Coordinates of C-alpha atoms in Angstrom, one line a residue:
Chain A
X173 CA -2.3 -230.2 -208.4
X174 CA -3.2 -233.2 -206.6
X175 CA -1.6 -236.6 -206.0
X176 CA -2.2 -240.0 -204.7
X177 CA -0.7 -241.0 -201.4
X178 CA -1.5 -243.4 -198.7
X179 CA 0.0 -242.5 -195.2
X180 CA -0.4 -245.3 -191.8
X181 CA -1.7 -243.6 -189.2
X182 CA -1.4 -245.7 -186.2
X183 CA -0.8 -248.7 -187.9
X184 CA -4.2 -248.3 -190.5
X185 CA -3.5 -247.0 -193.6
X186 CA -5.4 -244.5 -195.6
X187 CA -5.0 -243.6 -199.1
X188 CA -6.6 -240.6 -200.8
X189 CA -5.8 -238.3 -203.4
X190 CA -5.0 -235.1 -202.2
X191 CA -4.2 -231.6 -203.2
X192 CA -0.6 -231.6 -203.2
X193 CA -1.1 -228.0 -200.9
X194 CA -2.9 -230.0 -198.0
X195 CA -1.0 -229.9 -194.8
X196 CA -0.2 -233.1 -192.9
X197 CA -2.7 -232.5 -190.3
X198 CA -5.3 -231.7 -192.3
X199 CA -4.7 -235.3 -193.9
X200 CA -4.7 -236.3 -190.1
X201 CA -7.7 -234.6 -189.3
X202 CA -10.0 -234.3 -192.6
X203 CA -9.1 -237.4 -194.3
X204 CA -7.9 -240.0 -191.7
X205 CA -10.9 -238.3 -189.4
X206 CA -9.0 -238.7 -186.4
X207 CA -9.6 -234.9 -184.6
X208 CA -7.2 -235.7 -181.7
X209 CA -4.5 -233.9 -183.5
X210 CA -5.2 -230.5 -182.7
X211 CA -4.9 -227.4 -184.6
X212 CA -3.8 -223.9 -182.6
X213 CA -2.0 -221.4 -183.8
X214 CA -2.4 -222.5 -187.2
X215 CA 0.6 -220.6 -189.2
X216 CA 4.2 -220.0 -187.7
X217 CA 4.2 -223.3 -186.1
X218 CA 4.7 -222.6 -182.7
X219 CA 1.7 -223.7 -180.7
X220 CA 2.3 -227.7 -180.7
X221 CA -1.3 -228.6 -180.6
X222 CA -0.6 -230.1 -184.0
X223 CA 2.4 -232.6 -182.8
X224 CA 2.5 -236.3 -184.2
X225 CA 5.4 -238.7 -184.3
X226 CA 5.9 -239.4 -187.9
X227 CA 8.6 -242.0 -188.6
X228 CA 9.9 -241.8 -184.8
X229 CA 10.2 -238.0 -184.8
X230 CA 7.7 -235.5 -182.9
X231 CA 7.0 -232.9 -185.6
X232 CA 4.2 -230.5 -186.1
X233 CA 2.0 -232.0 -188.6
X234 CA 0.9 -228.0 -189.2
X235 CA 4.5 -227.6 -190.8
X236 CA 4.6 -230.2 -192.8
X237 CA 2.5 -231.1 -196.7
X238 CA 0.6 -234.5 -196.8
X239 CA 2.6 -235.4 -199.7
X240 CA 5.6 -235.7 -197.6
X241 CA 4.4 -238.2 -195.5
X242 CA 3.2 -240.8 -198.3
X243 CA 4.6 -243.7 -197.7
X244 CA 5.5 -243.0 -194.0
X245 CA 4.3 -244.0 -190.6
X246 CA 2.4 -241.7 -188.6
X247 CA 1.5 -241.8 -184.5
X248 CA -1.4 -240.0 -182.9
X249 CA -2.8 -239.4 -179.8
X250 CA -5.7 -241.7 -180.8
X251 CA -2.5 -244.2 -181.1
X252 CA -1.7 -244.6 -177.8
X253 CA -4.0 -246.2 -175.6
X254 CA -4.5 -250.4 -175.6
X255 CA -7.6 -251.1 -175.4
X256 CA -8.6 -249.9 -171.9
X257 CA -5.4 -249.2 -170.8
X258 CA -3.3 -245.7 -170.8
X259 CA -0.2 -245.3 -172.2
X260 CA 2.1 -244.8 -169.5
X261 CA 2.6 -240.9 -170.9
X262 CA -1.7 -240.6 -170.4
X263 CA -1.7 -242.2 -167.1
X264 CA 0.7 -239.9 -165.8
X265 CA -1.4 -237.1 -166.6
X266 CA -4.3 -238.5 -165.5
X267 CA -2.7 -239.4 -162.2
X268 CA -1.4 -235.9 -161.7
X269 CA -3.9 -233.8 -163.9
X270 CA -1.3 -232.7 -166.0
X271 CA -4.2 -231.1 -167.8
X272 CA -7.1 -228.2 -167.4
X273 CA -8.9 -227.3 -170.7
X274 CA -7.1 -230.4 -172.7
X275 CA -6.5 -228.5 -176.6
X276 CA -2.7 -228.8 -175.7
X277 CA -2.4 -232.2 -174.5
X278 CA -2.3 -234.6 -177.8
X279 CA 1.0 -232.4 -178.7
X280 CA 2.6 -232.5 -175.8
X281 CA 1.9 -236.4 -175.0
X282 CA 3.6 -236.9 -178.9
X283 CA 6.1 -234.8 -177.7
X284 CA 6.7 -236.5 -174.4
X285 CA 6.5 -239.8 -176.7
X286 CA 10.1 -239.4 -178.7
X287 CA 11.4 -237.7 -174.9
X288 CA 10.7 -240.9 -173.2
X289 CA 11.6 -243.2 -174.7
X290 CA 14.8 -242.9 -173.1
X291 CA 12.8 -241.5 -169.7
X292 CA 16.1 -240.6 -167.9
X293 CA 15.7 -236.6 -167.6
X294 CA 16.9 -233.7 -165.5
X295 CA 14.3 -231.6 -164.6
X296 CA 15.3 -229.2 -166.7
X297 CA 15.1 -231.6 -170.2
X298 CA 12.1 -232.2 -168.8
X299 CA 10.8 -228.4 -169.2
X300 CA 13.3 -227.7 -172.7
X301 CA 11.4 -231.0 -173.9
X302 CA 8.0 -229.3 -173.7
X303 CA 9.2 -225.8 -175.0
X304 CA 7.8 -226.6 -178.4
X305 CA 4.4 -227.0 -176.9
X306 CA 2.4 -224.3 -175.4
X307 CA -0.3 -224.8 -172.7
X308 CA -2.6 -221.3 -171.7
X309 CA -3.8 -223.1 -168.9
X310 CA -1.8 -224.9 -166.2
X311 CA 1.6 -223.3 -165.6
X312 CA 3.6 -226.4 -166.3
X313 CA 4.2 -227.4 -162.7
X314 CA 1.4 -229.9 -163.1
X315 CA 2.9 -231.5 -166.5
X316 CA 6.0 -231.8 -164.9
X317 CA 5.0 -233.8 -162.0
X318 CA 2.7 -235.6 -164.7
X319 CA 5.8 -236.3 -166.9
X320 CA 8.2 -237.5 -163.8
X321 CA 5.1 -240.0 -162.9
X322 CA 5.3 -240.9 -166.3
X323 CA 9.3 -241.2 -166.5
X324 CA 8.6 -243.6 -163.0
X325 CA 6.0 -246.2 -165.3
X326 CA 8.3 -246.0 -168.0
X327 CA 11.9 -246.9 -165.9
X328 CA 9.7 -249.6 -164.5
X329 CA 9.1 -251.2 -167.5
X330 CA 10.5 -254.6 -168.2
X331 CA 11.9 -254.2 -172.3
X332 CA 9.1 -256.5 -173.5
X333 CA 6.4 -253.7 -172.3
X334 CA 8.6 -251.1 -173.2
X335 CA 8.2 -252.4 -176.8
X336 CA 5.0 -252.9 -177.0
X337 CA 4.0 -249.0 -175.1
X338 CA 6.7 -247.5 -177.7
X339 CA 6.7 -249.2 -180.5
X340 CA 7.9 -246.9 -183.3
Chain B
X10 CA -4.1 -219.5 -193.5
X11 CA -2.8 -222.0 -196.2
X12 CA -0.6 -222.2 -198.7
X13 CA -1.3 -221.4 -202.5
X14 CA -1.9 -223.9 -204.5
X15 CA 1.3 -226.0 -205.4
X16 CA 1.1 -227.2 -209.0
X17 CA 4.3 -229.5 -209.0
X18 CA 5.6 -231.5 -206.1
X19 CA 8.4 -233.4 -206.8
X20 CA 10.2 -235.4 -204.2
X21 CA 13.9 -236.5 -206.2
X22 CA 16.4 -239.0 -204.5
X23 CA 19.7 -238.1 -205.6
X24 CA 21.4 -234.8 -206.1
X25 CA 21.3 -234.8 -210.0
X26 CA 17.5 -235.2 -210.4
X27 CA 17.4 -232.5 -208.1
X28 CA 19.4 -230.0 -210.5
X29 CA 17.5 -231.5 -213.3
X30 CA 14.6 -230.3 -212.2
X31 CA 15.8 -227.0 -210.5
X32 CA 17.4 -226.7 -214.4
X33 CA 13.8 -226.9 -215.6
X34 CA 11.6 -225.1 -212.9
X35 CA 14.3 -222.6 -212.0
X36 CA 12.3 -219.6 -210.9
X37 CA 9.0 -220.7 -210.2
X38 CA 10.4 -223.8 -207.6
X39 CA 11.3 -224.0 -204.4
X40 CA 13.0 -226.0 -202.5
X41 CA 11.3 -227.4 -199.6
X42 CA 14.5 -229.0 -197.1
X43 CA 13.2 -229.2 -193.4
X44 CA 10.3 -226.4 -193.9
X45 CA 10.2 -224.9 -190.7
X46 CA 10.3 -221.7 -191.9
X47 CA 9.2 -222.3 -195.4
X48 CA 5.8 -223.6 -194.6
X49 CA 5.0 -220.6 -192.3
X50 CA 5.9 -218.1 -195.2
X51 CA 3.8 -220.5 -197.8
X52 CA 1.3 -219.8 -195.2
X53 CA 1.5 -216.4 -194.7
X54 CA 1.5 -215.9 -198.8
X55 CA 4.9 -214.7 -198.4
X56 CA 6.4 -217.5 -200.4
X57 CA 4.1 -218.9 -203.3
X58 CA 5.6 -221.6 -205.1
X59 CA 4.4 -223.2 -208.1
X60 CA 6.6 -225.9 -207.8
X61 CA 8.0 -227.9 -204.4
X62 CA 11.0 -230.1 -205.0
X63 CA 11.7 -231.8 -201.7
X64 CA 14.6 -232.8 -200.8
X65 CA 14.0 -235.5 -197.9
X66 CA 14.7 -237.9 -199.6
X67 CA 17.9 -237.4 -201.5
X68 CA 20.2 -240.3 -199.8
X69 CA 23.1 -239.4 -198.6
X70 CA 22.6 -235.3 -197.8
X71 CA 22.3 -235.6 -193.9
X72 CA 25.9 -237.1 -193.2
X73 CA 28.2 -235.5 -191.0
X74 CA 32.2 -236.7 -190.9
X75 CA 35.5 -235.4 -190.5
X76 CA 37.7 -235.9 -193.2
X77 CA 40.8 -234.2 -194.9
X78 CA 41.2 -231.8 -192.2
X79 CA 37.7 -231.0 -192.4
X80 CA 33.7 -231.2 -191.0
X81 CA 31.5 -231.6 -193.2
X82 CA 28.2 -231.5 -192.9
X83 CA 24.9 -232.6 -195.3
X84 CA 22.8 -230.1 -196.3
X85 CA 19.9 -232.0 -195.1
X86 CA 21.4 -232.8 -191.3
X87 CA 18.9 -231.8 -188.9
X88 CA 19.5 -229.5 -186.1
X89 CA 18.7 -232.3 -183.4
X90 CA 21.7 -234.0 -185.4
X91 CA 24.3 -231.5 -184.7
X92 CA 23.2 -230.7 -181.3
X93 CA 24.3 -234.1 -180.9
X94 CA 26.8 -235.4 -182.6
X95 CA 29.6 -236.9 -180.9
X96 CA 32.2 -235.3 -183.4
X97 CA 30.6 -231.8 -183.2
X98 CA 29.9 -231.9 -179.2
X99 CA 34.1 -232.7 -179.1
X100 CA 35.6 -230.3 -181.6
X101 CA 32.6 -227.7 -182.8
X102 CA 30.9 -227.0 -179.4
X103 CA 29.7 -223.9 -180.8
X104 CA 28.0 -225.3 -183.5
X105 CA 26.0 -227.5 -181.0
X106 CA 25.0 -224.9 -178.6
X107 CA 23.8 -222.8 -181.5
X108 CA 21.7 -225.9 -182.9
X109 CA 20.7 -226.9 -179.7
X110 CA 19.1 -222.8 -179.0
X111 CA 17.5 -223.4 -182.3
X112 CA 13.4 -223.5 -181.5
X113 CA 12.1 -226.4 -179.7
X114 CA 12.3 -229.7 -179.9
X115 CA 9.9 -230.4 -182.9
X116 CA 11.5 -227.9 -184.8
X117 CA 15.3 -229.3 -184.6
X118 CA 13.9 -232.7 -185.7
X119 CA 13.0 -230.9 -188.6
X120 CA 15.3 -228.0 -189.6
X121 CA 18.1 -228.2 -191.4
X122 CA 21.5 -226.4 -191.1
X123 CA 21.5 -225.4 -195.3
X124 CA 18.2 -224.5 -195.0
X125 CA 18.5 -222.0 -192.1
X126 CA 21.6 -220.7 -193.9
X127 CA 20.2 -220.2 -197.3
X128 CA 17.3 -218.3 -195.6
X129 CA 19.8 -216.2 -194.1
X130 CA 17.6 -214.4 -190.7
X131 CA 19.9 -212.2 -189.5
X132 CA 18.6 -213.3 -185.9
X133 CA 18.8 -217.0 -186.7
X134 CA 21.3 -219.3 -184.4
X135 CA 23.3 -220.6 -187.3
X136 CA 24.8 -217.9 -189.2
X137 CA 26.7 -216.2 -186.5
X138 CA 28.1 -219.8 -185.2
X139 CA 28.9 -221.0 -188.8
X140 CA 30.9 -217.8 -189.4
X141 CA 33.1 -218.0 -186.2
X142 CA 34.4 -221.1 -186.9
X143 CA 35.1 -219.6 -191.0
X144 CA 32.9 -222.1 -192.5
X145 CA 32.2 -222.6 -196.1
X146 CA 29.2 -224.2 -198.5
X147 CA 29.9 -226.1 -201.2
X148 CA 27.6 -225.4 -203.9
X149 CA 26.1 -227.4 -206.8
X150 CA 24.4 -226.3 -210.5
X151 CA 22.9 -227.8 -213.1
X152 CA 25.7 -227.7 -215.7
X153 CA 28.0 -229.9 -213.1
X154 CA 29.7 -227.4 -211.4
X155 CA 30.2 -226.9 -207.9
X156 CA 31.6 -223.8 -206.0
X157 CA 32.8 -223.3 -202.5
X158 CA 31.6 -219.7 -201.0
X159 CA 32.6 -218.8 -197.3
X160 CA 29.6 -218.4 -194.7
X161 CA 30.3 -214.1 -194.8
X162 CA 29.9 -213.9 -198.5
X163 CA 27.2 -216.6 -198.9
X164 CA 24.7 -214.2 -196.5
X165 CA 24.1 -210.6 -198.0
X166 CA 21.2 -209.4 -196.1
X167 CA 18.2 -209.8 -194.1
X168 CA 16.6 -213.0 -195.9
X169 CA 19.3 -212.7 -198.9
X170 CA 21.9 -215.3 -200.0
X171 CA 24.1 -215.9 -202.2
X172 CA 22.6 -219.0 -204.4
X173 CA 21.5 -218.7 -207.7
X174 CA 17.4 -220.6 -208.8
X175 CA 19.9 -223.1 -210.8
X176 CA 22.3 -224.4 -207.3
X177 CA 21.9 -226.6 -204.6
X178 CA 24.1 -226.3 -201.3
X179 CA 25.3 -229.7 -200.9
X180 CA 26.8 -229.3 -197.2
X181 CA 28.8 -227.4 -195.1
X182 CA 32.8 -227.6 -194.3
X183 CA 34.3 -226.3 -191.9
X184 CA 38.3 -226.1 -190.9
X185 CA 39.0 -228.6 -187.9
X186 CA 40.0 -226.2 -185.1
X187 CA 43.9 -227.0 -183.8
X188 CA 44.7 -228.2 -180.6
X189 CA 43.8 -226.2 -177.8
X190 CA 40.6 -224.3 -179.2
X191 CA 37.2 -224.2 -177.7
X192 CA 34.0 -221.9 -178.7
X193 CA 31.2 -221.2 -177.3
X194 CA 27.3 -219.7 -178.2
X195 CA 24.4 -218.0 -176.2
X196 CA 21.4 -215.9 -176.9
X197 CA 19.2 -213.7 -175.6
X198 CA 15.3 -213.9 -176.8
X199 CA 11.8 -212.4 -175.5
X200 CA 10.9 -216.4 -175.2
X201 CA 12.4 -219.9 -174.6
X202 CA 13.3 -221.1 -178.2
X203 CA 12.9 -217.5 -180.3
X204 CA 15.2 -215.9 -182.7
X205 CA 17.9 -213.9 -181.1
X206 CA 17.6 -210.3 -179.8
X207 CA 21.6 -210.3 -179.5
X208 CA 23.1 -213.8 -179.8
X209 CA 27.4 -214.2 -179.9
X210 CA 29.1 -216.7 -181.2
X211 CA 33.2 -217.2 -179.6
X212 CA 35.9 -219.4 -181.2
X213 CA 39.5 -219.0 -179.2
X214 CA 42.6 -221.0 -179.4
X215 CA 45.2 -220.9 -176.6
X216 CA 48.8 -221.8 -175.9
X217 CA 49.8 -223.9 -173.3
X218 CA 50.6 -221.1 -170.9
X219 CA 46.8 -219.9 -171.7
X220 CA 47.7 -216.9 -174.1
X221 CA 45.2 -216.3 -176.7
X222 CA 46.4 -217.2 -180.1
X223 CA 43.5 -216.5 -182.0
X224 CA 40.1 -215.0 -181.3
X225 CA 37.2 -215.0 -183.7
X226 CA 33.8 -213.5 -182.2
X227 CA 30.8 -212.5 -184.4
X228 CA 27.4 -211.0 -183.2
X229 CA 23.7 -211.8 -184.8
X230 CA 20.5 -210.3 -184.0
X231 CA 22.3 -206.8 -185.5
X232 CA 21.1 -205.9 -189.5
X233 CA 21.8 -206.8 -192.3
X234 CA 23.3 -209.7 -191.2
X235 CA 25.9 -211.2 -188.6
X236 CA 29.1 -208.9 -187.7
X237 CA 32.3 -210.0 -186.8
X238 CA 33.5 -208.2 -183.8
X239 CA 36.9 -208.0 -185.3
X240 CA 38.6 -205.1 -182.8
X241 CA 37.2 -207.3 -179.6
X242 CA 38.8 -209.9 -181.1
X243 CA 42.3 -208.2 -181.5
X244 CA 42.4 -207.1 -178.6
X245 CA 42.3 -210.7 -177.0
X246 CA 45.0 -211.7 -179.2
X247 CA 48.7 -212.6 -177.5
X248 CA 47.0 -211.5 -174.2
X249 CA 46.1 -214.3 -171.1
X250 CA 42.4 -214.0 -171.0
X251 CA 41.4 -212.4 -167.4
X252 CA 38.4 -210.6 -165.7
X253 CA 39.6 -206.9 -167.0
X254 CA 40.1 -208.3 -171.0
X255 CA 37.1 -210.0 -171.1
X256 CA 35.4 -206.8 -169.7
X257 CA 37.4 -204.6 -172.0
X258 CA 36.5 -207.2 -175.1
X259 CA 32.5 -206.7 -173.7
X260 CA 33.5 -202.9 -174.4
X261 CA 35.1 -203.0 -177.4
X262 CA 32.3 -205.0 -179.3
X263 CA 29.4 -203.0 -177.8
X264 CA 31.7 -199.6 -179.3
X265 CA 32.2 -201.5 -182.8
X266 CA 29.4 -203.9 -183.6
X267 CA 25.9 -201.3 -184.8
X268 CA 22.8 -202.1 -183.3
X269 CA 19.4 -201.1 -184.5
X270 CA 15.6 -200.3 -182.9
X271 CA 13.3 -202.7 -184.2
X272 CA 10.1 -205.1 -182.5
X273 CA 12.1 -206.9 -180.1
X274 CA 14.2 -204.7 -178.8
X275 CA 15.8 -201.0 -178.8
X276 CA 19.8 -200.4 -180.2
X277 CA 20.8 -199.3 -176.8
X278 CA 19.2 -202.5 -175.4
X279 CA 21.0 -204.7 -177.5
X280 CA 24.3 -202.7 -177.0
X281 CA 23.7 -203.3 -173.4
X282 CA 23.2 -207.2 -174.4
X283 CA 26.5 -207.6 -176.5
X284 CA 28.8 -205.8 -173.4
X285 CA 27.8 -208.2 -171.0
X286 CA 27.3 -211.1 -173.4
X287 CA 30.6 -211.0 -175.6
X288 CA 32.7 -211.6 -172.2
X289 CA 30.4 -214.8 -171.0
X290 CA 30.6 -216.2 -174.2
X291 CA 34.6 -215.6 -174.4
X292 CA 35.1 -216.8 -170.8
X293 CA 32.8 -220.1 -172.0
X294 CA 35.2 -220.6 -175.4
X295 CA 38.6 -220.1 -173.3
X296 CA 37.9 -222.5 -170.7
X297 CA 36.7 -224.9 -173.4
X298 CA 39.9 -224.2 -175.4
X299 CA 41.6 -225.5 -172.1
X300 CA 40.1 -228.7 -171.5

């Protein structure tokens, strides 16, 4: 029924034992206690909120056990930022307000993580890229211009910086 | 809404400690491959498990070559996979535009092509593709044994298929298409990344002079599962594909393919759908063929 595991979450890692039913975010949110990770729709998957890069992937940690993940390497939102800097991904939502009420956001900047790091993008891969991530608030055309501001920081990147801002 | 409680989780690394344990928990285990639609019906109480064996980390499952004539393709490869696959974009179009329609982004990093077959949604993007291009699964027991079952047989309904609590689908072959053949794959859904209302799937060969040889169409989104659109299909056969055939072929499917009410949309609807559909999709496949 349960089982030991230790997952890294943004390069910390945390071992509990767990009931072998918990769901990854839960483990993200409840164990790790990092509430960035958000939970929507909560059942079929197909809010987004939930989204974390695990092993270099954007997946919905909703759709996934905690067991899985033992032994793997998880990015959240709270992962992002250095120190007092913004990711690139954060700035350019900041600098465009690619965001109203904000419950969406951490899924689709872990989306927008694995989508650019190769940031060259059609407008339209810009828009199927967010499809698995539903925002009630802005319309999108505001995420887009935030994601293209984004895709300009990242291009200008020298590949040292671009390590270090993307690192798994 | 959260899963029952799951009182074995095992997470095997090669194919026979996976039939070991299938062997021993049989009816009461499932398996858990990518889990995109597992985990919802876990959630929903539909599914209730006692026993998970996962299989993400069996080596060697998620490999996709050509070889003997042949695709084949792991059980385990993820839909993000064969959207992009160099091999598949090449020779199997079809298959990548049907993974590529597959949910979103998250989902296709997660979802895998045996899994979406074994759980057999009659609306899902895979079944219909896999069957136009006369694919088979190659299917492992406990006592050894494997068996190859083609794609039409292996689905028998509306969330039914053909594998047994013993077996394990190991991958997916499919016949390497001869020169001059293209396919194709669209759908129509209420939303961006849904399963299909009426999705067709198109796999044509040509002669030089641009003469269909051979024609193999198939419709999802219709009950209880996929449906070849065999007489559309003749009638494209030994004819150059033009305007008035592919309207004709549009026709012919709508006449012979049954539609049903349900949800997401009405019969008539999705009879509507597969006339003006079926000759897009053709028209996508033949000029693919030609290239």
């Amino acid at each position: 029924m349960k089982r030991s595991i230790g997952i890294t979450i943004n390069g910390e890692v945390y071992e509990e034992t767990v009931d072998q039913r918990l769901l990854l975010v839960d483990f993200i949110r409840e164990v790790a206690g990092l509430t960035g990770t958000h939970v929507g729709c909560s059942v079929e998957g197909r809010c987004g909120a939930c989204t974390v890069v695990l092993n270099g992937k954007a997946v919905k940690a909703c759709l996934l056990l905690a067991v899985q993940a033992d032994g793997a390497s998880v990015l959240t939102i709270e992962g992002l930022a250095k120190d007092d800097a913004l990711h690139p991904i954060q700035d350019g939502f900041w600098e465009k307000h690619g965001l109203q009420c904000g419950f969406c956001t951490p899924g689709l900047l872990m989306t927008l993580y694995e989508f650019l790091q190769n940031p060259k993008h059609s407008d339209e891969e810009i828009r199927t890229a967010m499809s698995g991530v539903i925002c009630r608030c802005t319309g999108y055309v505001h995420i887009v211009e935030a994601v293209k501001h984004a895709i300009a920081a990242v291009e200008a990147l020298s590949p040292e910086e671009r390590k270090e801002w993307f690192p798994v | 809404m959260y899963p029952k409680a799951i009182e074995n989780y095992f997470a095997p690394t090669d194919v026979a400690e996976v039939l070991t344990l299938l062997n021993q928990y049989g009816e009461q285990a499932k398996l858990l491959a990518g889990g995109q639609s597992l985990m919802p019906l876990m959630k929903l109480r539909l599914a209730e498990p006692q026993t998970i064996i996962d299989l993400n980390q069996v080596a060697a499952l998620d490999d996709i070559r050509e070889e003997d004539g042949r695709l084949h393709i792991g059980a385990l490869a993820r839909h993000s996979e064969v959207a992009t696959h160099p091999i598949i974009l090449q020779s199997y179009a079809l298959l990548a535009d049907a993974a590529r329609n597959i949910g979103d982004p998250q989902i296709r990093n997660r979802g895998t092509i045996a899994g979406s077959l074994v759980h057999a949604d009659p609306s899902a993007d895979y079944p219909p593709a896999v069957m136009a291009l006369d694919g088979q699964l190659v299917v492992a027991k406990a006592d050894g044994s494997t068996r190859t079952v083609l794609v039409d047989d292996f689905l028998a309904g509306p969330l039914m298929s053909d594998i047994g609590e013993d077996e394990l689908v190991t991958r997916i072959e499919i016949p390497a298409p001869v020169a001059q053949s293209g396919g194709a794959y669209a759908k129509h859904s209420q939303v961006a990344g849904d399963f299909a209302i009426i999705s067709v799937a198109a796999q044509i060969t040509r002669d030089p002079s641009g003469v269909c040889q051979q024609a193999s169409i198939v419709v999802g989104g219709v009950m209880p599962k996929p449906c070849r659109a065999e007489q559309a299909a003749s009638l494209l056969q030994g004819k150059a594909i033009d305007a008035t055939l592919l309207t004709q072929a549009g026709e012919a499917a709508a006449e012979e393919v049954e539609t049903e009410d349900d949800v997401r949309a009405s019969a008539d609807y999705r009879r509507q759908l597969i006339r003006v559909t079926v000759p897009e999709v053709v028209r996508q496949a033949s000029a693919r063929a030609e290239e």
